[in-house]
Coordinates of C-alpha atoms and ligand atoms in Angstrom, one line a residue:
X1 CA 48.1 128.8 65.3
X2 CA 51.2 130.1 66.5
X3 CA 51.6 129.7 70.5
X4 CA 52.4 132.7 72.9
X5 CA 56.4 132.2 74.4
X6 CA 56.8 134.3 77.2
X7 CA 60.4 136.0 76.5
X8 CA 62.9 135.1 78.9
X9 CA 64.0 138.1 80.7
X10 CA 67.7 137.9 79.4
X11 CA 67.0 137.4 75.9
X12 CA 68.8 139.0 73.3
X13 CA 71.9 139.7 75.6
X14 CA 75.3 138.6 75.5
X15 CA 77.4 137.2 78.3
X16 CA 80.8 136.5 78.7
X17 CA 81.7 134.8 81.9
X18 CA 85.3 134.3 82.7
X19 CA 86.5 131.4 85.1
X20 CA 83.1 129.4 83.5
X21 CA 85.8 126.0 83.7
X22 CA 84.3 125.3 87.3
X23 CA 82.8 126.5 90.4
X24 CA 81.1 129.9 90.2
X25 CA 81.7 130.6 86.3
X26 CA 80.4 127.4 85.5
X27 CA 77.1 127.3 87.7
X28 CA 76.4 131.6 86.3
X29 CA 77.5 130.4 82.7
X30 CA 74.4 127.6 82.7
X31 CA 72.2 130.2 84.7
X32 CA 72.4 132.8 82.3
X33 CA 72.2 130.9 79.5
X34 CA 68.9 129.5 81.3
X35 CA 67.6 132.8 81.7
X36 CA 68.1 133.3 77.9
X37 CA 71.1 135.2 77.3
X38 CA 73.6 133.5 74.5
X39 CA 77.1 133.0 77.2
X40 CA 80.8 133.0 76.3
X41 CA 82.5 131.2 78.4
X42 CA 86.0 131.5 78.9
X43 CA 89.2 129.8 81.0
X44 CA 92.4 127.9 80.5
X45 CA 90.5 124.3 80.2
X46 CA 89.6 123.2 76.4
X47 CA 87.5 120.5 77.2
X48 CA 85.6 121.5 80.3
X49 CA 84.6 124.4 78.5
X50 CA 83.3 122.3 75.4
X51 CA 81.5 119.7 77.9
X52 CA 79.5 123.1 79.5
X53 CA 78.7 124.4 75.9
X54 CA 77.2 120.9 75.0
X55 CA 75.5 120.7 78.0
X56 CA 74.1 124.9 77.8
X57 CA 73.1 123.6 73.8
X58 CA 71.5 120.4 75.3
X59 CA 69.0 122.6 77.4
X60 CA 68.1 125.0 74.3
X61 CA 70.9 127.4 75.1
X62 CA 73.0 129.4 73.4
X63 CA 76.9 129.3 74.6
X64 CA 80.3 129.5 72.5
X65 CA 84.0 128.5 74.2
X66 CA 86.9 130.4 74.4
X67 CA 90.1 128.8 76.1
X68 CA 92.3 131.7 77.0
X69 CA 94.9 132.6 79.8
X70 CA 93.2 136.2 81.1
X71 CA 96.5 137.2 82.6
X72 CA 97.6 137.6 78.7
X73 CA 96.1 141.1 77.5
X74 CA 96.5 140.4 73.9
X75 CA 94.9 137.0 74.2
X76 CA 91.9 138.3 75.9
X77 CA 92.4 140.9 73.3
X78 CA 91.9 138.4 71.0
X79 CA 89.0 136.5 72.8
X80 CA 86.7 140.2 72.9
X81 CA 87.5 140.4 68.9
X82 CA 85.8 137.3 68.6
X83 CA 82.9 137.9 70.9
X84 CA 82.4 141.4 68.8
X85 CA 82.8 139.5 65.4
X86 CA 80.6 136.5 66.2
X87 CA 78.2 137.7 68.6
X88 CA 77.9 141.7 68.1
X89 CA 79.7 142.1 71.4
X90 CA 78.7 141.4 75.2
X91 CA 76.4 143.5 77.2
X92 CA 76.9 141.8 80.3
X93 CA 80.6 140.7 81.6
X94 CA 81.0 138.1 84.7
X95 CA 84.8 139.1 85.6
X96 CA 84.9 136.2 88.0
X97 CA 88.1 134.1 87.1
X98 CA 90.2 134.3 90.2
X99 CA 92.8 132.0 93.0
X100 CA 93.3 131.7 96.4
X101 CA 96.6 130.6 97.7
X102 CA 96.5 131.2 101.3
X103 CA 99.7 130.9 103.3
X104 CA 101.3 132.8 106.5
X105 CA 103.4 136.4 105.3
X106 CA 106.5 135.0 106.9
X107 CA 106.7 131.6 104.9
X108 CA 107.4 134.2 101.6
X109 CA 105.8 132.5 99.0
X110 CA 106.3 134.7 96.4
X111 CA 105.3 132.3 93.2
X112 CA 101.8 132.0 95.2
X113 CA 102.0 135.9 95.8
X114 CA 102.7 136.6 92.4
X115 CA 100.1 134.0 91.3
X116 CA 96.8 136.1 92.9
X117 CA 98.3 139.1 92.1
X118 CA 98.6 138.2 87.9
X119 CA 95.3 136.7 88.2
X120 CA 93.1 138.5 90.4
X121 CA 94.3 142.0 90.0
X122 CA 96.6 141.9 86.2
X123 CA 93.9 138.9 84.7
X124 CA 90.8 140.7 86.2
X125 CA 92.3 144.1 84.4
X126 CA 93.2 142.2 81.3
X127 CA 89.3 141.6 80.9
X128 CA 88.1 145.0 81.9
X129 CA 90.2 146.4 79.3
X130 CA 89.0 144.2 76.6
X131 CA 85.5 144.3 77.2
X132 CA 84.2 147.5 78.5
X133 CA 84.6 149.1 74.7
X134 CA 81.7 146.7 74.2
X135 CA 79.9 147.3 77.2
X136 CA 79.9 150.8 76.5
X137 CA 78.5 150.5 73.0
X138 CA 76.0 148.2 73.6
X139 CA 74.6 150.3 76.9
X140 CA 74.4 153.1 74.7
X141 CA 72.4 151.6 72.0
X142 CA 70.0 149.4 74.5
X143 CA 70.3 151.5 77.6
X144 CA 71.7 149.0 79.7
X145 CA 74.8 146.8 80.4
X146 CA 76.7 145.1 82.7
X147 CA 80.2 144.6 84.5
X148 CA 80.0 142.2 87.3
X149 CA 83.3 141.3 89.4
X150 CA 84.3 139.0 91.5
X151 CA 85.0 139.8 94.6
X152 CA 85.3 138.2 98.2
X153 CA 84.0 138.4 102.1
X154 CA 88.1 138.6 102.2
X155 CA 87.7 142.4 100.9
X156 CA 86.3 143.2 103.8
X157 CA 86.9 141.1 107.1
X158 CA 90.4 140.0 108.3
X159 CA 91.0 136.5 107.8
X160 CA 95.2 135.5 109.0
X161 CA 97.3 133.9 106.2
X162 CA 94.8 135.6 104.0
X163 CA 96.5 139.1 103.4
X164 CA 97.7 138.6 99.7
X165 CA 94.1 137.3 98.3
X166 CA 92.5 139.9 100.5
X167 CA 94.6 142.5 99.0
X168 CA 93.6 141.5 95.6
X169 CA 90.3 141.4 96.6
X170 CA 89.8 144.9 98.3
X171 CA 91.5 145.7 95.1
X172 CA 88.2 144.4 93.1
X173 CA 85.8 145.6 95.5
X174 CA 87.0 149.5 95.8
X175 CA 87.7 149.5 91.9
X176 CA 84.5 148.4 91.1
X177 CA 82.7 151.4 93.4
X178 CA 84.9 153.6 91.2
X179 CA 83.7 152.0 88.1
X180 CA 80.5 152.3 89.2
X181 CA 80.6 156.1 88.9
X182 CA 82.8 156.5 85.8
X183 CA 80.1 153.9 84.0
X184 CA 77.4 154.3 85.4
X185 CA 77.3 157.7 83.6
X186 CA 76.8 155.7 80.2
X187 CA 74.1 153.2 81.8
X188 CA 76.9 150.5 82.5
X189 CA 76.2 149.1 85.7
X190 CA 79.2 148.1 87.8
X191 CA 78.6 145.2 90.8
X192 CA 80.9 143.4 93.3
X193 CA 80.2 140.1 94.4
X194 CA 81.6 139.4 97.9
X195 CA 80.6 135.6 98.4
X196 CA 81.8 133.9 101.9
X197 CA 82.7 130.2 101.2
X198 CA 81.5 128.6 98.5
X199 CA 82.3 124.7 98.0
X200 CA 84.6 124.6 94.7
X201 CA 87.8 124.1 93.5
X202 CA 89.3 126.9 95.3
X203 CA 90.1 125.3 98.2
X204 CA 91.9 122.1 96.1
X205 CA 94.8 124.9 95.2
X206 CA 95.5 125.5 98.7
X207 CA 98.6 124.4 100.3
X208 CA 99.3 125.6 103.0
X209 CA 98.8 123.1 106.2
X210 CA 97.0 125.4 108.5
X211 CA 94.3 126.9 106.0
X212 CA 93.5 123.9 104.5
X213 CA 92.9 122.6 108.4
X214 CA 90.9 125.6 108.7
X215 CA 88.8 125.3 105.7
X216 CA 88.4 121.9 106.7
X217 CA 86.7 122.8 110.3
X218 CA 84.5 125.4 108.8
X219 CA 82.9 122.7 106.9
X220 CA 82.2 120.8 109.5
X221 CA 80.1 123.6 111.6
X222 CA 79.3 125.8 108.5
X223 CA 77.3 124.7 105.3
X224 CA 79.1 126.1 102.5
X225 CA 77.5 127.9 100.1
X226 CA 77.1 126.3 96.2
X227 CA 78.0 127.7 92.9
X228 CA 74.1 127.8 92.2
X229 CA 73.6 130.4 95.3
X230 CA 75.9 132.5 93.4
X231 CA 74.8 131.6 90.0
X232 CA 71.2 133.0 91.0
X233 CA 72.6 135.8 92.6
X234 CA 74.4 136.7 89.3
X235 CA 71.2 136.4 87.6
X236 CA 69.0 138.4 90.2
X237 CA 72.0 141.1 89.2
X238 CA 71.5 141.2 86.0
X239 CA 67.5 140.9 85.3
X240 CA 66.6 144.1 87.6
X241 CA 65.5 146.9 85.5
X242 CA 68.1 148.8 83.8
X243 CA 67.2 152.2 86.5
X244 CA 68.4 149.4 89.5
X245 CA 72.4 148.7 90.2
X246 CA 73.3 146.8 93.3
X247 CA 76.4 147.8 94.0
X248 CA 77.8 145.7 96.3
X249 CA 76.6 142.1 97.4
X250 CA 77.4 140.4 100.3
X251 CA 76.4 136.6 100.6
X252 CA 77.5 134.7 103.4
X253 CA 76.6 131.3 104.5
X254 CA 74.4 131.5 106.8
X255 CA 76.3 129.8 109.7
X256 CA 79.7 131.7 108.3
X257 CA 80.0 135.1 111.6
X258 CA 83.0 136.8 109.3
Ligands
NDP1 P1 87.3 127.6 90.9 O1 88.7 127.2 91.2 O2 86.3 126.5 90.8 O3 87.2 128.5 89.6 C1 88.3 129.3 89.2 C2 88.1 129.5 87.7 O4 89.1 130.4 87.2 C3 88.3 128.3 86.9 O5 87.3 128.2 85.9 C4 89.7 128.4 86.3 O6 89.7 127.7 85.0 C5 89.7 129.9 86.1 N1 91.1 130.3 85.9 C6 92.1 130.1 86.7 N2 93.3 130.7 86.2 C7 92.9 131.2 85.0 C8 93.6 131.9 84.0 N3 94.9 132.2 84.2 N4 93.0 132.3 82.9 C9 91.7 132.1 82.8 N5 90.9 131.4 83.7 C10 91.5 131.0 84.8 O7 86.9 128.6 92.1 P2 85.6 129.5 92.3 O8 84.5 129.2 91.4 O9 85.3 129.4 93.8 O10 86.2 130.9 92.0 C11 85.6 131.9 91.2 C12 85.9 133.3 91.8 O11 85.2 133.4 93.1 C13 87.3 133.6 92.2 O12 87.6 134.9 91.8 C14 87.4 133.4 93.7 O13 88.4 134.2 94.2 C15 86.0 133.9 94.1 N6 85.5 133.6 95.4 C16 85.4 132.2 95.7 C17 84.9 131.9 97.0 C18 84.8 130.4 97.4 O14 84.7 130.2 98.6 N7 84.9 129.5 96.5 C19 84.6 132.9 98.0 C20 84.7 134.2 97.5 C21 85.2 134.6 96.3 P3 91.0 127.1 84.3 O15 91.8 126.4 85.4 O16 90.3 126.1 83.3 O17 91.6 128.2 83.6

């Protein structure tokens, strides 16, 4: 007698989730593949990548690997081929691969500058350019799909020493309210997520003296957020009916004021 399976609510959809190496990517990657949508995952790291795949196929998931350097446009190029090739094409895009190289204006460092700004702005581009063609597509022929970027608290608050990341982020979260219009039109909905601190590998880039000391004190007083709190936030996102688009998300730790 065959037995009833209640349908996961992200069945059938496909997911590509950029940054999925660690931290956020990662923890969205397995919750999305846990909700039942088949995940790309793609970053720079060969083998972390595999070792998530293993462990998405491990719990019944669906996942395939990509390693690819987003701030190259015809390698990401390349990657969204193979998505639409293998997969039939992604409905639902985590644009989430990002850095954070604090440091004070004055000290001019311009590799670290140049870094968020090729990642965060050119990288998070790089994506959007390959991917929305599918988004597009595959919203028009199942009503609904989805562009999700990430952004940061450090769109909106002022944090010193921050100026360049902010700047890329206000970049993500004022594109994406333009997006929102332009695709919402074709049943694309267009989110920013605007975490405060979450505990990952972000902060091991950092290094400059007095950021890292201040990341170091908020810990102390503030419980950081995990990758998880985003993860399910990610999939809250995504699972509301196709009608419903939040727009902008804010999550904060609770104990984070700004
Ligand atoms: P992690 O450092 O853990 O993750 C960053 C991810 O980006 C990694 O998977 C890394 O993989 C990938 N990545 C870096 N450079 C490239 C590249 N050139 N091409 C492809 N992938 C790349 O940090 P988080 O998970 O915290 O960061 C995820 C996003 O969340 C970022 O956009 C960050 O700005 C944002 N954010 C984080 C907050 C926090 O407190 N943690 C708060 C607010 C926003 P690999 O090195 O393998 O390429």
């Amino acid at each position: 007698m065959a037995t009833e399976t209640s349908a996961k609510p992200l069945t059938g959809r496909v997911a590509v989730v950029t940054g999925a190496s660690s931290g956020i990517g990662e923890a969205s990657a397995e919750h999305l593949a846990e909700l039942g949508a088949a995940v790309v995952v793609l970053a720079r790291r060969a083998a972390r990548l595999d070792d998530l795949v293993v462990r998405i196929q491990k719990a019944g998931g669906t996942a395939v690997a990509i390693a690819v350097d987003v701030t190259g446009a015809a390698a990401v190029q390349a990657a969204a081929d193979r998505v639409a090739a293998e997969l039939g094409g992604a409905d639902l895009l985590f644009n989430n691969a990002g850095v954070m190289l604090p440091a004070p204006i004055e000290e001019l460092a311009t590799d670290q500058w140049q870094h968020q700004i090729d990642l965060n702005i050119t990288g998070l581009m790089n994506v959007i350019g390959a991917f929305t063609p599918q988004l597009v597509k595959a919203a028009g022929e199942r009503g609904v799909a989805d562009l999700i970027n990430t952004s940061s608290i450090a769109a909106q608050n002022i944090f010193p020493n921050f100026a360049v990341y902010s700047g890329t982020k206000a970049y993500v979260t004022h594109l994406s309210r333009h997006l929102r219009v332009e695709l919402g039109a074709k049943n694309v909905r267009v989110s920013a997520i605007e975490p405060g601190i979450v505990g990952t590998e972000l902060q091991s880039h950092v290094t400059d003296d007095g950021a890292n000391q201040w990341l170091d004190g908020s810990k102390e007083t503030i419980e950081w957020l995990t990758p998880q709190d985003i993860a399910q936030t990610i999939g809250f996102i995504a699972t509301l009916p196709p009608r419903a688009n939040l727009q902008q998300v804010t999550i904060m730790p609770t104990r984070q004021p700004s």
